[in-house]
Short mmCIF file of C-alpha atoms in Angstrom, two decimals:
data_model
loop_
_atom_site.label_atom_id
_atom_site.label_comp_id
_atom_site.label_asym_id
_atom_site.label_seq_id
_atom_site.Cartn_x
_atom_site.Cartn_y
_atom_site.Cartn_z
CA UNK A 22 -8.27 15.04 7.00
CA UNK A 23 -5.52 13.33 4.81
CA UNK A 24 -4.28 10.50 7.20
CA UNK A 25 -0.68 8.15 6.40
CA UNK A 26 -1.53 4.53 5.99
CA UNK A 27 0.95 1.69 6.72
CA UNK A 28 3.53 4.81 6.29
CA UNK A 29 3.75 4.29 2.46
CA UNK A 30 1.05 6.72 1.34
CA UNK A 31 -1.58 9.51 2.18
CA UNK A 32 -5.16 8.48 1.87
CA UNK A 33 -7.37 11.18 1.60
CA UNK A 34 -11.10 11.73 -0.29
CA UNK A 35 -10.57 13.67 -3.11
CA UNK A 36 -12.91 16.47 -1.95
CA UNK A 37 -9.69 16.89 0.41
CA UNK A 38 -7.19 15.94 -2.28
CA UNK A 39 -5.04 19.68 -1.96
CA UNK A 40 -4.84 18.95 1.43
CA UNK A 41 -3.17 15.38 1.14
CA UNK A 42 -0.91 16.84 -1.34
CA UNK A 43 -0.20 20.00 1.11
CA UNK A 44 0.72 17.09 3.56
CA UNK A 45 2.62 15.18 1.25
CA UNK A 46 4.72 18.75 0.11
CA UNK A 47 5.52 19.26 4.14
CA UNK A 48 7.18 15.94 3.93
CA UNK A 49 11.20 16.28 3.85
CA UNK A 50 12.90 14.65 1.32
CA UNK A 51 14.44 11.92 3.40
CA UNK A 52 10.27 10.92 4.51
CA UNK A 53 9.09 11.22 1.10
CA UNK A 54 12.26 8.29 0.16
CA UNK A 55 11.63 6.28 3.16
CA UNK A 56 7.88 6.34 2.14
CA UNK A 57 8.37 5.62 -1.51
CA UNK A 58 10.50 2.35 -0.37
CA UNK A 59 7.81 1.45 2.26
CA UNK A 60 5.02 1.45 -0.78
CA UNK A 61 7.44 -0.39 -3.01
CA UNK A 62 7.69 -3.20 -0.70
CA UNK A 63 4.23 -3.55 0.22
CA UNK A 64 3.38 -3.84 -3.29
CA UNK A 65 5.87 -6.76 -3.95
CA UNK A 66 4.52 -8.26 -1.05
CA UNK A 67 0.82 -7.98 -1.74
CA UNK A 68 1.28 -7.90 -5.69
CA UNK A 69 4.11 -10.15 -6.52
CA UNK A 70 3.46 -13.38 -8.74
CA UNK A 71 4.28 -15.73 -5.50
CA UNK A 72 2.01 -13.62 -3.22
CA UNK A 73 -0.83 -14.14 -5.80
CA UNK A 74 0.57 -17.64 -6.01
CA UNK A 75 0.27 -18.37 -2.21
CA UNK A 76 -3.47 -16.99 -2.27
CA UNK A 77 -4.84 -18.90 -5.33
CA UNK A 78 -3.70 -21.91 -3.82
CA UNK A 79 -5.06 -21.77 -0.46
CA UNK A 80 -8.48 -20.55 -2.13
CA UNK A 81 -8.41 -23.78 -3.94
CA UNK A 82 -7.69 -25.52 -0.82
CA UNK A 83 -10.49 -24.08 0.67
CA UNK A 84 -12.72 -25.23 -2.59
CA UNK A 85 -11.21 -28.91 -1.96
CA UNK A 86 -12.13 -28.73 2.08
CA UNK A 87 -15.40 -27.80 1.34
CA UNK A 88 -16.17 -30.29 -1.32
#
């Protein structure tokens, strides 16, 4: 069954893929915008150049703890 995640998507397998678009469909519009911002900001917080930034650092710091 096609369940939200983190409120900016629908995961679903893809054996149940017309289901998580049937879900996605029942959304209004106002949930499918709200969603769509959601997802936008998670990805400039997970995928951003100073997110990516902040976690190559600390894995070097890591490196240089356990040298």
């Amino acid at each position: 069954f096609p369940v939200t995640i983190g409120g900016c998507g629908v995961i679903c397998e893809v054996t149940d893929l017309k289901r998580g678009l049937e879900r996605m469909l029942g959304f209004s519009d106002k949930e499918r915008e709200e969603m769509g911002a959601r997802g936008r900001e998670w990805m400039r917080e997970e995928f951003s150049w100073e997110a990516g930034a902040e976690r190559l650092i600390a894995g070097y710091k890591e490196i240089l703890k356990s040298s």
